Amino acid sequence: MLNFLQEHFYTIVYIWIGIAVIVFPFALMITAPYGRHSKKISLMLPAKWGWVLMELPSPLIFSYFVLSGENSVFSVVGVFFILFNLHYFHRTLIWPFMMRSKGKEMPLLIAFSALGFNIMNGSINGYLLGFLANYEMSWLSDSRFLIGLGLFIVGSAINVWHDYHLISLRKDGSTGYKIPNGGLFKFVSSPNLFGEIIEWTGWALMTWSIPTLSFAIWTWANLLPRALDHHRWYRNYFDEYPKDRKAVIPFVL
Ligand code: NDP
């Protein structure tokens, strides 16, 4: 496995980016059937366990590659190791259990396809940082690192704050949908997805490599179509939905 990656790593990364570019127009035409768009297209599993199943491999594989790699974690790589795992610790082990998803299900097929995505993503980012990356300590004061880190932190905060705002809409015990207001919901229907896009764009900037850029490209390719689907859904579902609200990027889209 390691030998294969050593020989073909950049070919795999370029193919992976190519797949994202090909998938993007299809994702704009096809609504991914999970969450509010869920459909019984295969065996179903409880939504919260679907999230754990599909996301957990990413930090596990990423950590395996970084910790078994030639680069020490007591270096710049350690900063990336902590940030990536903080995101995934929350996404896999906290957020799914905070969601108010009683009775909600996700198609196993979706969980498996996202699992494939996360295995690739964890491997590419982990192998790069564990084996190939070569950051000097001075990288920590480079403007690309600092701006990227700033975007990563701001994006994470936007993502998490709005995810929990959505969760709070069901504090009355309901499992239906309400029009969210407050924070960036004033401007867009999916500020949580907007935050995630900023976060991984920041990741690409602060790590400054093509393999880590592939994660940002995939995040744009996954989340722009999903946010547009959410936006259309809100407009159909609520007659009184604010007309001037954009889908995902304030004032733009
Ligand atoms: P949504 O905003 O659709 O849903 C998030 C949670 O809030 C769900 O539990 C949902 O319930 C609930 N919810 C959503 N809208 C409302 C509402 N109007 N009223 C009440 N409850 C509501 O998020 P996604 O499923 O699209 O994504 C979840 C997270 O995963 C996000 O943080 C996103 O950034 C991240 N993600 C990242 C990807 C990547 O490629 N990096 C890919 C996909 C997601 P229900 O499930 O019942 O609809």
PDB file of C-alpha atoms and ligand atoms in Angstrom:
ATOM      1  CA  MET A   1       0.000   0.000   0.000  1.00  0.00           C
ATOM      2  CA  LEU A   2       2.719   2.472   1.036  1.00  0.00           C
ATOM      3  CA  ASN A   3       4.847   1.498  -1.965  1.00  0.00           C
ATOM      4  CA  PHE A   4       1.879   1.992  -4.271  1.00  0.00           C
ATOM      5  CA  LEU A   5       1.193   5.425  -2.795  1.00  0.00           C
ATOM      6  CA  GLN A   6       4.863   6.368  -3.006  1.00  0.00           C
ATOM      7  CA  GLU A   7       4.938   5.583  -6.729  1.00  0.00           C
ATOM      8  CA  HIS A   8       1.547   6.888  -7.788  1.00  0.00           C
ATOM      9  CA  PHE A   9       0.588   9.518  -5.186  1.00  0.00           C
ATOM     10  CA  TYR A  10       0.409  12.576  -7.442  1.00  0.00           C
ATOM     11  CA  THR A  11      -1.296  10.618 -10.269  1.00  0.00           C
ATOM     12  CA  ILE A  12      -3.977   9.573  -7.748  1.00  0.00           C
ATOM     13  CA  VAL A  13      -4.358  13.161  -6.546  1.00  0.00           C
ATOM     14  CA  TYR A  14      -4.796  14.547 -10.079  1.00  0.00           C
ATOM     15  CA  ILE A  15      -7.323  11.820 -10.946  1.00  0.00           C
ATOM     16  CA  TRP A  16      -9.143  12.589  -7.679  1.00  0.00           C
ATOM     17  CA  ILE A  17      -9.340  16.283  -8.565  1.00  0.00           C
ATOM     18  CA  GLY A  18     -10.482  15.352 -12.096  1.00  0.00           C
ATOM     19  CA  ILE A  19     -13.302  13.241 -10.618  1.00  0.00           C
ATOM     20  CA  ALA A  20     -14.458  16.214  -8.504  1.00  0.00           C
ATOM     21  CA  VAL A  21     -14.590  18.393 -11.626  1.00  0.00           C
ATOM     22  CA  ILE A  22     -16.610  15.720 -13.498  1.00  0.00           C
ATOM     23  CA  VAL A  23     -18.938  15.050 -10.541  1.00  0.00           C
ATOM     24  CA  PHE A  24     -19.722  18.748  -9.967  1.00  0.00           C
ATOM     25  CA  PRO A  25     -22.160  19.322 -12.902  1.00  0.00           C
ATOM     26  CA  PHE A  26     -23.946  16.049 -12.084  1.00  0.00           C
ATOM     27  CA  ALA A  27     -24.221  17.074  -8.429  1.00  0.00           C
ATOM     28  CA  LEU A  28     -25.880  20.280  -9.638  1.00  0.00           C
ATOM     29  CA  MET A  29     -28.531  18.190 -11.425  1.00  0.00           C
ATOM     30  CA  ILE A  30     -29.066  15.392  -8.874  1.00  0.00           C
ATOM     31  CA  THR A  31     -30.182  15.995  -5.297  1.00  0.00           C
ATOM     32  CA  ALA A  32     -28.226  13.861  -2.820  1.00  0.00           C
ATOM     33  CA  PRO A  33     -30.970  11.976  -0.915  1.00  0.00           C
ATOM     34  CA  TYR A  34     -30.061  12.508   2.734  1.00  0.00           C
ATOM     35  CA  GLY A  35     -31.160  14.914   5.458  1.00  0.00           C
ATOM     36  CA  ARG A  36     -34.274  16.825   4.331  1.00  0.00           C
ATOM     37  CA  HIS A  37     -33.945  15.256   0.839  1.00  0.00           C
ATOM     38  CA  SER A  38     -33.756  11.681   2.189  1.00  0.00           C
ATOM     39  CA  LYS A  39     -35.322   8.953   0.012  1.00  0.00           C
ATOM     40  CA  LYS A  40     -35.451   5.197   0.436  1.00  0.00           C
ATOM     41  CA  ILE A  41     -33.051   4.301  -2.382  1.00  0.00           C
ATOM     42  CA  SER A  42     -31.442   1.403  -0.483  1.00  0.00           C
ATOM     43  CA  LEU A  43     -31.404  -0.113   2.983  1.00  0.00           C
ATOM     44  CA  MET A  44     -31.707   2.701   5.516  1.00  0.00           C
ATOM     45  CA  LEU A  45     -29.843   3.319   8.763  1.00  0.00           C
ATOM     46  CA  PRO A  46     -30.407   5.812  11.602  1.00  0.00           C
ATOM     47  CA  ALA A  47     -29.126   9.204  10.410  1.00  0.00           C
ATOM     48  CA  LYS A  48     -26.813   9.774  13.371  1.00  0.00           C
ATOM     49  CA  TRP A  49     -25.068   6.405  12.905  1.00  0.00           C
ATOM     50  CA  GLY A  50     -24.833   7.116   9.190  1.00  0.00           C
ATOM     51  CA  TRP A  51     -22.837  10.268   9.998  1.00  0.00           C
ATOM     52  CA  VAL A  52     -20.519   8.349  12.359  1.00  0.00           C
ATOM     53  CA  LEU A  53     -19.997   5.554   9.827  1.00  0.00           C
ATOM     54  CA  MET A  54     -19.227   7.841   6.908  1.00  0.00           C
ATOM     55  CA  GLU A  55     -17.038  10.412   8.696  1.00  0.00           C
ATOM     56  CA  LEU A  56     -15.033   8.350  11.230  1.00  0.00           C
ATOM     57  CA  PRO A  57     -12.674   6.678   8.687  1.00  0.00           C
ATOM     58  CA  SER A  58     -11.334  10.074   7.638  1.00  0.00           C
ATOM     59  CA  PRO A  59      -9.614  11.017  10.950  1.00  0.00           C
ATOM     60  CA  LEU A  60      -8.602   7.396  11.594  1.00  0.00           C
ATOM     61  CA  ILE A  61      -6.866   6.972   8.241  1.00  0.00           C
ATOM     62  CA  PHE A  62      -5.459  10.508   8.323  1.00  0.00           C
ATOM     63  CA  SER A  63      -4.010   9.884  11.805  1.00  0.00           C
ATOM     64  CA  TYR A  64      -2.635   6.478  10.785  1.00  0.00           C
ATOM     65  CA  PHE A  65      -0.681   8.014   7.898  1.00  0.00           C
ATOM     66  CA  VAL A  66       0.548  11.034   9.852  1.00  0.00           C
ATOM     67  CA  LEU A  67       1.602   9.010  12.908  1.00  0.00           C
ATOM     68  CA  SER A  68       3.274   6.243  10.895  1.00  0.00           C
ATOM     69  CA  GLY A  69       4.966   8.721   8.552  1.00  0.00           C
ATOM     70  CA  GLU A  70       8.508   9.980   8.518  1.00  0.00           C
ATOM     71  CA  ASN A  71       7.572  13.506   9.616  1.00  0.00           C
ATOM     72  CA  SER A  72       7.495  14.242  13.347  1.00  0.00           C
ATOM     73  CA  VAL A  73       4.232  15.556  14.776  1.00  0.00           C
ATOM     74  CA  PHE A  74       6.363  17.820  16.973  1.00  0.00           C
ATOM     75  CA  SER A  75       6.680  20.161  14.023  1.00  0.00           C
ATOM     76  CA  VAL A  76       4.447  22.218  11.723  1.00  0.00           C
ATOM     77  CA  VAL A  77       2.738  18.962  10.731  1.00  0.00           C
ATOM     78  CA  GLY A  78       1.524  18.657  14.344  1.00  0.00           C
ATOM     79  CA  VAL A  79      -0.464  21.891  13.954  1.00  0.00           C
ATOM     80  CA  PHE A  80      -2.274  20.456  10.910  1.00  0.00           C
ATOM     81  CA  PHE A  81      -2.726  17.125  12.686  1.00  0.00           C
ATOM     82  CA  ILE A  82      -4.496  18.822  15.598  1.00  0.00           C
ATOM     83  CA  LEU A  83      -6.710  21.083  13.443  1.00  0.00           C
ATOM     84  CA  PHE A  84      -7.872  18.273  11.124  1.00  0.00           C
ATOM     85  CA  ASN A  85      -8.636  15.983  14.059  1.00  0.00           C
ATOM     86  CA  LEU A  86     -10.402  18.687  16.061  1.00  0.00           C
ATOM     87  CA  HIS A  87     -12.786  19.180  13.129  1.00  0.00           C
ATOM     88  CA  TYR A  88     -13.407  15.450  12.778  1.00  0.00           C
ATOM     89  CA  PHE A  89     -13.631  14.782  16.518  1.00  0.00           C
ATOM     90  CA  HIS A  90     -16.534  17.197  16.585  1.00  0.00           C
ATOM     91  CA  ARG A  91     -18.083  16.011  13.293  1.00  0.00           C
ATOM     92  CA  THR A  92     -17.956  12.280  14.129  1.00  0.00           C
ATOM     93  CA  LEU A  93     -18.287  11.990  17.884  1.00  0.00           C
ATOM     94  CA  ILE A  94     -20.130  15.099  19.092  1.00  0.00           C
ATOM     95  CA  TRP A  95     -22.350  16.652  16.415  1.00  0.00           C
ATOM     96  CA  PRO A  96     -24.187  13.432  15.357  1.00  0.00           C
ATOM     97  CA  PHE A  97     -25.246  12.928  18.982  1.00  0.00           C
ATOM     98  CA  MET A  98     -26.372  16.540  19.378  1.00  0.00           C
ATOM     99  CA  MET A  99     -28.532  16.495  16.204  1.00  0.00           C
ATOM    100  CA  ARG A 100     -32.227  16.121  16.913  1.00  0.00           C
ATOM    101  CA  SER A 101     -32.682  13.284  14.460  1.00  0.00           C
ATOM    102  CA  LYS A 102     -35.059  10.901  16.231  1.00  0.00           C
ATOM    103  CA  GLY A 103     -36.697   8.676  13.600  1.00  0.00           C
ATOM    104  CA  LYS A 104     -34.587  10.159  10.761  1.00  0.00           C
ATOM    105  CA  GLU A 105     -32.855   7.746   8.415  1.00  0.00           C
ATOM    106  CA  MET A 106     -30.152   7.859   5.768  1.00  0.00           C
ATOM    107  CA  PRO A 107     -29.708   5.485   2.802  1.00  0.00           C
ATOM    108  CA  LEU A 108     -26.843   3.047   3.368  1.00  0.00           C
ATOM    109  CA  LEU A 109     -25.791   3.775  -0.220  1.00  0.00           C
ATOM    110  CA  ILE A 110     -25.170   7.443   0.641  1.00  0.00           C
ATOM    111  CA  ALA A 111     -23.240   6.494   3.783  1.00  0.00           C
ATOM    112  CA  PHE A 112     -21.053   4.147   1.706  1.00  0.00           C
ATOM    113  CA  SER A 113     -20.377   6.661  -1.049  1.00  0.00           C
ATOM    114  CA  ALA A 114     -19.437   9.300   1.546  1.00  0.00           C
ATOM    115  CA  LEU A 115     -17.307   6.658   3.259  1.00  0.00           C
ATOM    116  CA  GLY A 116     -15.383   6.212  -0.013  1.00  0.00           C
ATOM    117  CA  PHE A 117     -14.898   9.980  -0.239  1.00  0.00           C
ATOM    118  CA  ASN A 118     -13.633  10.147   3.344  1.00  0.00           C
ATOM    119  CA  ILE A 119     -11.223   7.226   2.907  1.00  0.00           C
ATOM    120  CA  MET A 120      -9.679   8.955  -0.118  1.00  0.00           C
ATOM    121  CA  ASN A 121      -9.578  12.319   1.569  1.00  0.00           C
ATOM    122  CA  GLY A 122      -8.097  11.029   4.836  1.00  0.00           C
ATOM    123  CA  SER A 123      -5.467   9.046   2.899  1.00  0.00           C
ATOM    124  CA  ILE A 124      -4.425  11.897   0.607  1.00  0.00           C
ATOM    125  CA  ASN A 125      -4.146  14.497   3.371  1.00  0.00           C
ATOM    126  CA  GLY A 126      -2.544  12.056   5.831  1.00  0.00           C
ATOM    127  CA  TYR A 127       0.026  10.636   3.386  1.00  0.00           C
ATOM    128  CA  LEU A 128       1.029  14.105   2.228  1.00  0.00           C
ATOM    129  CA  LEU A 129       1.545  15.383   5.774  1.00  0.00           C
ATOM    130  CA  GLY A 130       3.077  12.189   7.184  1.00  0.00           C
ATOM    131  CA  PHE A 131       5.458  11.339   4.353  1.00  0.00           C
ATOM    132  CA  LEU A 132       5.943  14.100   1.798  1.00  0.00           C
ATOM    133  CA  ALA A 133       5.471  17.485   3.425  1.00  0.00           C
ATOM    134  CA  ASN A 134       8.543  19.458   4.300  1.00  0.00           C
ATOM    135  CA  TYR A 135       7.635  22.572   6.275  1.00  0.00           C
ATOM    136  CA  GLU A 136      10.291  24.673   8.028  1.00  0.00           C
ATOM    137  CA  MET A 137       9.272  26.186  11.395  1.00  0.00           C
ATOM    138  CA  SER A 138       9.345  29.579   9.633  1.00  0.00           C
ATOM    139  CA  TRP A 139       6.210  28.444   7.718  1.00  0.00           C
ATOM    140  CA  LEU A 140       4.263  29.313  10.894  1.00  0.00           C
ATOM    141  CA  SER A 141       4.883  33.008  10.255  1.00  0.00           C
ATOM    142  CA  ASP A 142       4.317  32.863   6.478  1.00  0.00           C
ATOM    143  CA  SER A 143       1.358  34.962   5.325  1.00  0.00           C
ATOM    144  CA  ARG A 144      -0.188  31.955   3.482  1.00  0.00           C
ATOM    145  CA  PHE A 145      -0.173  29.974   6.711  1.00  0.00           C
ATOM    146  CA  LEU A 146      -1.538  32.843   8.789  1.00  0.00           C
ATOM    147  CA  ILE A 147      -4.327  33.827   6.371  1.00  0.00           C
ATOM    148  CA  GLY A 148      -5.216  30.146   5.839  1.00  0.00           C
ATOM    149  CA  LEU A 149      -5.320  29.540   9.596  1.00  0.00           C
ATOM    150  CA  GLY A 150      -7.519  32.610  10.034  1.00  0.00           C
ATOM    151  CA  LEU A 151      -9.935  31.339   7.363  1.00  0.00           C
ATOM    152  CA  PHE A 152      -9.911  27.863   8.902  1.00  0.00           C
ATOM    153  CA  ILE A 153     -10.798  29.207  12.356  1.00  0.00           C
ATOM    154  CA  VAL A 154     -13.423  31.673  11.113  1.00  0.00           C
ATOM    155  CA  GLY A 155     -14.923  29.033   8.771  1.00  0.00           C
ATOM    156  CA  SER A 156     -15.097  26.448  11.597  1.00  0.00           C
ATOM    157  CA  ALA A 157     -16.760  28.969  13.899  1.00  0.00           C
ATOM    158  CA  ILE A 158     -19.349  29.878  11.230  1.00  0.00           C
ATOM    159  CA  ASN A 159     -19.979  26.193  10.484  1.00  0.00           C
ATOM    160  CA  VAL A 160     -20.371  25.077  14.090  1.00  0.00           C
ATOM    161  CA  TRP A 161     -22.363  28.108  15.286  1.00  0.00           C
ATOM    162  CA  HIS A 162     -24.958  27.714  12.513  1.00  0.00           C
ATOM    163  CA  ASP A 163     -25.085  23.911  12.855  1.00  0.00           C
ATOM    164  CA  TYR A 164     -25.986  24.386  16.535  1.00  0.00           C
ATOM    165  CA  HIS A 165     -28.427  27.155  15.697  1.00  0.00           C
ATOM    166  CA  LEU A 166     -30.280  24.654  13.479  1.00  0.00           C
ATOM    167  CA  ILE A 167     -30.222  22.098  16.278  1.00  0.00           C
ATOM    168  CA  SER A 168     -31.721  24.696  18.639  1.00  0.00           C
ATOM    169  CA  LEU A 169     -34.727  25.117  16.302  1.00  0.00           C
ATOM    170  CA  ARG A 170     -35.897  21.715  17.523  1.00  0.00           C
ATOM    171  CA  LYS A 171     -35.487  22.324  21.239  1.00  0.00           C
ATOM    172  CA  ASP A 172     -39.278  21.932  21.593  1.00  0.00           C
ATOM    173  CA  GLY A 173     -38.788  18.240  20.733  1.00  0.00           C
ATOM    174  CA  SER A 174     -40.119  18.558  17.155  1.00  0.00           C
ATOM    175  CA  THR A 175     -38.339  16.955  14.205  1.00  0.00           C
ATOM    176  CA  GLY A 176     -39.786  19.205  11.487  1.00  0.00           C
ATOM    177  CA  TYR A 177     -38.365  22.316   9.843  1.00  0.00           C
ATOM    178  CA  LYS A 178     -38.584  26.022  10.707  1.00  0.00           C
ATOM    179  CA  ILE A 179     -37.277  29.087   8.918  1.00  0.00           C
ATOM    180  CA  PRO A 180     -33.911  29.781  10.554  1.00  0.00           C
ATOM    181  CA  ASN A 181     -33.084  33.377  11.464  1.00  0.00           C
ATOM    182  CA  GLY A 182     -30.144  35.004  13.194  1.00  0.00           C
ATOM    183  CA  GLY A 183     -26.445  35.085  12.385  1.00  0.00           C
ATOM    184  CA  LEU A 184     -25.679  34.650   8.686  1.00  0.00           C
ATOM    185  CA  PHE A 185     -29.121  33.109   8.071  1.00  0.00           C
ATOM    186  CA  LYS A 186     -30.105  36.719   7.459  1.00  0.00           C
ATOM    187  CA  PHE A 187     -28.097  36.499   4.212  1.00  0.00           C
ATOM    188  CA  VAL A 188     -28.012  32.835   3.163  1.00  0.00           C
ATOM    189  CA  SER A 189     -29.976  29.603   3.592  1.00  0.00           C
ATOM    190  CA  SER A 190     -26.935  27.464   4.453  1.00  0.00           C
ATOM    191  CA  PRO A 191     -24.359  29.439   6.419  1.00  0.00           C
ATOM    192  CA  ASN A 192     -23.185  26.178   7.993  1.00  0.00           C
ATOM    193  CA  LEU A 193     -22.138  24.941   4.529  1.00  0.00           C
ATOM    194  CA  PHE A 194     -20.640  28.366   3.744  1.00  0.00           C
ATOM    195  CA  GLY A 195     -18.514  28.041   6.909  1.00  0.00           C
ATOM    196  CA  GLU A 196     -17.335  24.572   5.907  1.00  0.00           C
ATOM    197  CA  ILE A 197     -16.327  25.856   2.456  1.00  0.00           C
ATOM    198  CA  ILE A 198     -14.293  28.691   4.032  1.00  0.00           C
ATOM    199  CA  GLU A 199     -12.748  26.267   6.515  1.00  0.00           C
ATOM    200  CA  TRP A 200     -11.319  23.857   3.919  1.00  0.00           C
ATOM    201  CA  THR A 201     -10.320  26.688   1.601  1.00  0.00           C
ATOM    202  CA  GLY A 202      -8.279  27.958   4.561  1.00  0.00           C
ATOM    203  CA  TRP A 203      -6.866  24.463   5.002  1.00  0.00           C
ATOM    204  CA  ALA A 204      -5.659  24.441   1.393  1.00  0.00           C
ATOM    205  CA  LEU A 205      -4.058  27.854   1.857  1.00  0.00           C
ATOM    206  CA  MET A 206      -2.273  27.103   5.114  1.00  0.00           C
ATOM    207  CA  THR A 207      -0.985  23.705   3.955  1.00  0.00           C
ATOM    208  CA  TRP A 208      -0.167  25.064   0.463  1.00  0.00           C
ATOM    209  CA  SER A 209      -0.144  21.864  -1.582  1.00  0.00           C
ATOM    210  CA  ILE A 210      -2.085  20.302  -4.463  1.00  0.00           C
ATOM    211  CA  PRO A 211      -3.117  17.208  -2.419  1.00  0.00           C
ATOM    212  CA  THR A 212      -4.655  19.317   0.359  1.00  0.00           C
ATOM    213  CA  LEU A 213      -6.201  21.616  -2.265  1.00  0.00           C
ATOM    214  CA  SER A 214      -8.079  18.539  -3.511  1.00  0.00           C
ATOM    215  CA  PHE A 215     -10.060  18.539  -0.235  1.00  0.00           C
ATOM    216  CA  ALA A 216     -11.093  22.159  -0.770  1.00  0.00           C
ATOM    217  CA  ILE A 217     -12.091  21.427  -4.388  1.00  0.00           C
ATOM    218  CA  TRP A 218     -14.212  18.455  -3.270  1.00  0.00           C
ATOM    219  CA  THR A 219     -15.813  20.538  -0.521  1.00  0.00           C
ATOM    220  CA  TRP A 220     -16.851  23.197  -3.071  1.00  0.00           C
ATOM    221  CA  ALA A 221     -18.068  20.461  -5.455  1.00  0.00           C
ATOM    222  CA  ASN A 222     -20.115  18.761  -2.696  1.00  0.00           C
ATOM    223  CA  LEU A 223     -21.472  21.742  -0.845  1.00  0.00           C
ATOM    224  CA  LEU A 224     -22.397  24.281  -3.520  1.00  0.00           C
ATOM    225  CA  PRO A 225     -24.927  21.868  -5.109  1.00  0.00           C
ATOM    226  CA  ARG A 226     -26.193  20.793  -1.681  1.00  0.00           C
ATOM    227  CA  ALA A 227     -26.693  24.382  -0.580  1.00  0.00           C
ATOM    228  CA  LEU A 228     -28.562  25.173  -3.829  1.00  0.00           C
ATOM    229  CA  ASP A 229     -30.796  22.140  -3.199  1.00  0.00           C
ATOM    230  CA  HIS A 230     -31.472  23.321   0.392  1.00  0.00           C
ATOM    231  CA  HIS A 231     -32.286  26.812  -0.897  1.00  0.00           C
ATOM    232  CA  ARG A 232     -34.771  25.544  -3.513  1.00  0.00           C
ATOM    233  CA  TRP A 233     -36.302  23.272  -0.867  1.00  0.00           C
ATOM    234  CA  TYR A 234     -36.793  26.182   1.583  1.00  0.00           C
ATOM    235  CA  ARG A 235     -38.444  28.300  -1.117  1.00  0.00           C
ATOM    236  CA  ASN A 236     -40.874  25.505  -2.019  1.00  0.00           C
ATOM    237  CA  TYR A 237     -41.594  24.496   1.563  1.00  0.00           C
ATOM    238  CA  PHE A 238     -42.220  27.928   3.104  1.00  0.00           C
ATOM    239  CA  ASP A 239     -44.401  30.438   1.212  1.00  0.00           C
ATOM    240  CA  GLU A 240     -43.132  33.201   3.485  1.00  0.00           C
ATOM    241  CA  TYR A 241     -39.427  32.361   2.960  1.00  0.00           C
ATOM    242  CA  PRO A 242     -37.369  35.605   2.748  1.00  0.00           C
ATOM    243  CA  LYS A 243     -37.057  36.484  -0.953  1.00  0.00           C
ATOM    244  CA  ASP A 244     -33.729  38.314  -0.698  1.00  0.00           C
ATOM    245  CA  ARG A 245     -31.891  35.453   1.036  1.00  0.00           C
ATOM    246  CA  LYS A 246     -29.168  33.845  -1.121  1.00  0.00           C
ATOM    247  CA  ALA A 247     -28.282  30.136  -1.049  1.00  0.00           C
ATOM    248  CA  VAL A 248     -24.766  29.979   0.335  1.00  0.00           C
ATOM    249  CA  ILE A 249     -22.455  32.896  -0.440  1.00  0.00           C
ATOM    250  CA  PRO A 250     -23.742  36.175   1.017  1.00  0.00           C
ATOM    251  CA  PHE A 251     -24.837  38.655  -1.716  1.00  0.00           C
ATOM    252  CA  VAL A 252     -23.464  36.407  -4.477  1.00  0.00           C
ATOM    253  CA  LEU A 253     -25.089  32.957  -4.800  1.00  0.00           C
TER     254      LEU A 253
HETATM  255  P1  NDP B   1     -28.340  20.681   7.036  1.00  0.00           P
HETATM  256  O1  NDP B   1     -28.233  22.134   7.289  1.00  0.00           O
HETATM  257  O2  NDP B   1     -29.267  20.198   5.987  1.00  0.00           O
HETATM  258  O3  NDP B   1     -28.792  19.920   8.398  1.00  0.00           O
HETATM  259  C1  NDP B   1     -28.057  19.984   9.595  1.00  0.00           C
HETATM  260  C2  NDP B   1     -28.956  19.538  10.759  1.00  0.00           C
HETATM  261  O4  NDP B   1     -29.920  20.571  11.043  1.00  0.00           O
HETATM  262  C3  NDP B   1     -29.780  18.280  10.494  1.00  0.00           C
HETATM  263  O5  NDP B   1     -29.986  17.607  11.723  1.00  0.00           O
HETATM  264  C4  NDP B   1     -31.108  18.837   9.980  1.00  0.00           C
HETATM  265  O6  NDP B   1     -32.208  17.961  10.188  1.00  0.00           O
HETATM  266  C5  NDP B   1     -31.244  20.082  10.830  1.00  0.00           C
HETATM  267  N1  NDP B   1     -31.960  21.159  10.118  1.00  0.00           N
HETATM  268  C6  NDP B   1     -31.600  21.680   8.914  1.00  0.00           C
HETATM  269  N2  NDP B   1     -32.439  22.684   8.571  1.00  0.00           N
HETATM  270  C7  NDP B   1     -33.342  22.774   9.559  1.00  0.00           C
HETATM  271  C8  NDP B   1     -34.475  23.632   9.773  1.00  0.00           C
HETATM  272  N3  NDP B   1     -34.802  24.569   8.888  1.00  0.00           N
HETATM  273  N4  NDP B   1     -35.219  23.462  10.881  1.00  0.00           N
HETATM  274  C9  NDP B   1     -34.869  22.517  11.795  1.00  0.00           C
HETATM  275  N5  NDP B   1     -33.795  21.678  11.666  1.00  0.00           N
HETATM  276  C10 NDP B   1     -33.046  21.812  10.556  1.00  0.00           C
HETATM  277  O7  NDP B   1     -26.859  20.160   6.824  1.00  0.00           O
HETATM  278  P2  NDP B   1     -26.227  19.041   5.861  1.00  0.00           P
HETATM  279  O8  NDP B   1     -26.854  17.713   6.142  1.00  0.00           O
HETATM  280  O9  NDP B   1     -26.233  19.536   4.479  1.00  0.00           O
HETATM  281  O10 NDP B   1     -24.722  19.053   6.419  1.00  0.00           O
HETATM  282  C11 NDP B   1     -24.474  18.787   7.801  1.00  0.00           C
HETATM  283  C12 NDP B   1     -23.041  19.188   8.159  1.00  0.00           C
HETATM  284  O11 NDP B   1     -22.100  18.377   7.460  1.00  0.00           O
HETATM  285  C13 NDP B   1     -22.716  20.641   7.806  1.00  0.00           C
HETATM  286  O12 NDP B   1     -21.917  21.198   8.817  1.00  0.00           O
HETATM  287  C14 NDP B   1     -21.917  20.509   6.510  1.00  0.00           C
HETATM  288  O13 NDP B   1     -21.021  21.580   6.366  1.00  0.00           O
HETATM  289  C15 NDP B   1     -21.198  19.170   6.716  1.00  0.00           C
HETATM  290  N6  NDP B   1     -20.923  18.523   5.406  1.00  0.00           N
HETATM  291  C16 NDP B   1     -19.660  18.589   4.882  1.00  0.00           C
HETATM  292  C17 NDP B   1     -19.365  18.032   3.638  1.00  0.00           C
HETATM  293  C18 NDP B   1     -17.993  18.178   3.012  1.00  0.00           C
HETATM  294  O14 NDP B   1     -17.817  17.794   1.848  1.00  0.00           O
HETATM  295  N7  NDP B   1     -16.981  18.723   3.693  1.00  0.00           N
HETATM  296  C19 NDP B   1     -20.418  17.290   2.886  1.00  0.00           C
HETATM  297  C20 NDP B   1     -21.716  17.313   3.519  1.00  0.00           C
HETATM  298  C21 NDP B   1     -21.938  17.906   4.721  1.00  0.00           C
HETATM  299  P3  NDP B   1     -32.617  16.804   9.119  1.00  0.00           P
HETATM  300  O15 NDP B   1     -31.428  15.863   9.070  1.00  0.00           O
HETATM  301  O16 NDP B   1     -33.833  16.220   9.726  1.00  0.00           O
HETATM  302  O17 NDP B   1     -32.829  17.472   7.795  1.00  0.00           O
END
